[in-house]
């Protein structure tokens, strides 16, 4: 098949997922055309069967805001004709599914089915802002097929937009051949003493991630056992959390590592992953942590209960309940044999339920269905 993939190129779960999906589809013999405003950061070298088309947005003094949605629509239409694409797979509804809808109108003489994959914040935060509500609902309804990355997101989308349209669930995935616990001689020692536990948090440092809770849980853990915290990522709450850490005297115990391309290495030296988000449609980092044998303590919200097995591969606690999160973290870190069990179960659970090959086959099935309609 010849597949157009529209995604955000930057760091973030939806862009990573879309890029890894495209790479795997290309390996399976499909021709994949990425269309975005920048080269997806995981497309770092030449790949057979993969093309990248950059969306150029013209700069003109009259335009306070560059017309990206139109530029993307034109590019999708152009590439669809030029490469004779069979279908368009849009990741993240806003504004991608609207641009894909416009592109479809532009190439009226050609069949161009659109699959929209909803990732979470396109619906839960952005999609129901009053000014985006109608257009997001419209673009979902006009897509030929819609998938969501968890049942929780499917239900929430159906409810928020009062949809009759069926939404399918196709979970996010991990590649266990890539994501597994690596031996990283010397790396752990750079961040922690042998007796210290290493806790990790990875995110885009947005308010939804509740960074203060990450630090509060860590602070409670540290009162009981020697530990260090790795903060991986960056974003709008970065400065505030730095200040908070300084104000409670923890700056010597926290490492800020910024955005990292290879979190596998950092996960491989970590003992526990904290994800106390307000909301999380899936929580890709929790899956990646489990694949690397790291138990996860997270909020019992959104799609996280579909990814983490409470009491088996980690623990789920109410949003904001930092005391209980710390208690469970200490339990897994201090109980003889429990960490090993959870780590092992996490790796198995990730590989058995979210294996890249299995999920990519599900997408291929949906593509075939779109082409046969
Ligand atoms: O808002 C974000 O955190 C970014 C967003 C994205 O596009 O990467 O994350 C969402 O999509 C990921 C991939 O499907 C999910 O793993 C995240 O849970 C989801 N974020 C939220 O729901 C907050």
PDB file of C-alpha atoms and ligand atoms in Angstrom, residues 8 10-18 91-92 117-122 124-126 148-150 153 171-172 203-206 208-209 275 277-286 302-304 307, ligand 1:
ATOM      1  CA  UNK A   8       3.749  16.234  14.615  1.00  0.00           C
ATOM      2  CA  UNK A  10       8.577  16.881  17.536  1.00  0.00           C
ATOM      3  CA  UNK A  11       9.100  14.978  20.773  1.00  0.00           C
ATOM      4  CA  UNK A  12       5.858  13.571  22.139  1.00  0.00           C
ATOM      5  CA  UNK A  13       4.031  10.292  22.111  1.00  0.00           C
ATOM      6  CA  UNK A  14       1.851  10.819  19.042  1.00  0.00           C
ATOM      7  CA  UNK A  15       4.769  11.811  16.793  1.00  0.00           C
ATOM      8  CA  UNK A  16       6.952   8.967  18.067  1.00  0.00           C
ATOM      9  CA  UNK A  17       4.151   6.465  17.563  1.00  0.00           C
ATOM     10  CA  UNK A  18       3.384   7.684  14.038  1.00  0.00           C
ATOM     11  CA  UNK A  91      -2.226  11.260  13.944  1.00  0.00           C
ATOM     12  CA  UNK A  92      -3.707  13.862  16.290  1.00  0.00           C
ATOM     13  CA  UNK A 117      -6.011   8.259  15.180  1.00  0.00           C
ATOM     14  CA  UNK A 118      -6.902  10.190  18.326  1.00  0.00           C
ATOM     15  CA  UNK A 119      -4.087  10.431  20.852  1.00  0.00           C
ATOM     16  CA  UNK A 120      -5.577  12.206  23.832  1.00  0.00           C
ATOM     17  CA  UNK A 121      -4.921  15.870  24.335  1.00  0.00           C
ATOM     18  CA  UNK A 122      -6.399  16.532  20.864  1.00  0.00           C
ATOM     19  CA  UNK A 124      -9.423  15.883  26.238  1.00  0.00           C
ATOM     20  CA  UNK A 125      -7.803  19.295  26.384  1.00  0.00           C
ATOM     21  CA  UNK A 126      -7.808  20.984  23.015  1.00  0.00           C
ATOM     22  CA  UNK A 148      -8.325   5.838  19.674  1.00  0.00           C
ATOM     23  CA  UNK A 149      -5.258   4.688  21.608  1.00  0.00           C
ATOM     24  CA  UNK A 150      -7.280   3.364  24.567  1.00  0.00           C
ATOM     25  CA  UNK A 153     -10.137   7.750  25.158  1.00  0.00           C
ATOM     26  CA  UNK A 171      -3.435   0.510  21.487  1.00  0.00           C
ATOM     27  CA  UNK A 172      -0.040   2.135  21.292  1.00  0.00           C
ATOM     28  CA  UNK A 203       7.444  13.904  30.122  1.00  0.00           C
ATOM     29  CA  UNK A 204       6.900  17.153  28.270  1.00  0.00           C
ATOM     30  CA  UNK A 205       6.708  19.063  31.595  1.00  0.00           C
ATOM     31  CA  UNK A 206       3.180  20.336  30.976  1.00  0.00           C
ATOM     32  CA  UNK A 208      -1.166  17.835  33.006  1.00  0.00           C
ATOM     33  CA  UNK A 209       1.923  15.872  34.165  1.00  0.00           C
ATOM     34  CA  UNK A 275       3.731   9.154  36.264  1.00  0.00           C
ATOM     35  CA  UNK A 277      -0.542  12.758  35.635  1.00  0.00           C
ATOM     36  CA  UNK A 278      -3.866  14.526  35.918  1.00  0.00           C
ATOM     37  CA  UNK A 279      -4.921  12.785  32.739  1.00  0.00           C
ATOM     38  CA  UNK A 280      -3.247  10.355  30.355  1.00  0.00           C
ATOM     39  CA  UNK A 281      -5.031   8.778  27.406  1.00  0.00           C
ATOM     40  CA  UNK A 282      -2.437   6.000  27.246  1.00  0.00           C
ATOM     41  CA  UNK A 283       0.896   6.882  28.858  1.00  0.00           C
ATOM     42  CA  UNK A 284       3.433   5.631  26.338  1.00  0.00           C
ATOM     43  CA  UNK A 285       6.296   6.210  28.762  1.00  0.00           C
ATOM     44  CA  UNK A 286       4.705   3.806  31.262  1.00  0.00           C
ATOM     45  CA  UNK A 302      -7.629   7.786  31.705  1.00  0.00           C
ATOM     46  CA  UNK A 303      -6.000   4.907  29.844  1.00  0.00           C
ATOM     47  CA  UNK A 304      -3.312   4.187  32.468  1.00  0.00           C
ATOM     48  CA  UNK A 307      -1.499  -0.128  30.364  1.00  0.00           C
TER      49      UNK A 307
HETATM   50  O1  LIG B   1      -0.106  15.912  25.635  1.00  0.00           O
HETATM   51  C1  LIG B   1       0.820  15.171  25.558  1.00  0.00           C
HETATM   52  O2  LIG B   1       1.352  14.636  26.536  1.00  0.00           O
HETATM   53  C2  LIG B   1       1.350  14.861  24.202  1.00  0.00           C
HETATM   54  C3  LIG B   1       0.532  13.841  23.498  1.00  0.00           C
HETATM   55  C4  LIG B   1       1.228  13.560  22.241  1.00  0.00           C
HETATM   56  O3  LIG B   1       0.710  13.900  21.199  1.00  0.00           O
HETATM   57  O4  LIG B   1       2.311  13.025  22.260  1.00  0.00           O
HETATM   58  O5  LIG B   1       0.382  12.687  24.346  1.00  0.00           O
HETATM   59  C5  LIG B   1      -0.788  11.943  24.186  1.00  0.00           C
HETATM   60  O6  LIG B   1      -0.556  10.933  23.214  1.00  0.00           O
HETATM   61  C6  LIG B   1       0.352   9.890  23.614  1.00  0.00           C
HETATM   62  C7  LIG B   1       0.521   8.921  22.443  1.00  0.00           C
HETATM   63  O7  LIG B   1      -0.665   8.297  22.100  1.00  0.00           O
HETATM   64  C8  LIG B   1      -0.183   9.200  24.868  1.00  0.00           C
HETATM   65  O8  LIG B   1       0.712   8.175  25.263  1.00  0.00           O
HETATM   66  C9  LIG B   1      -0.336  10.218  25.999  1.00  0.00           C
HETATM   67  O9  LIG B   1      -0.929   9.583  27.102  1.00  0.00           O
HETATM   68  C10 LIG B   1      -1.218  11.374  25.529  1.00  0.00           C
HETATM   69  N1  LIG B   1      -1.169  12.431  26.547  1.00  0.00           N
HETATM   70  C11 LIG B   1      -2.215  12.709  27.339  1.00  0.00           C
HETATM   71  O10 LIG B   1      -3.289  12.138  27.245  1.00  0.00           O
HETATM   72  C12 LIG B   1      -1.989  13.772  28.348  1.00  0.00           C
END
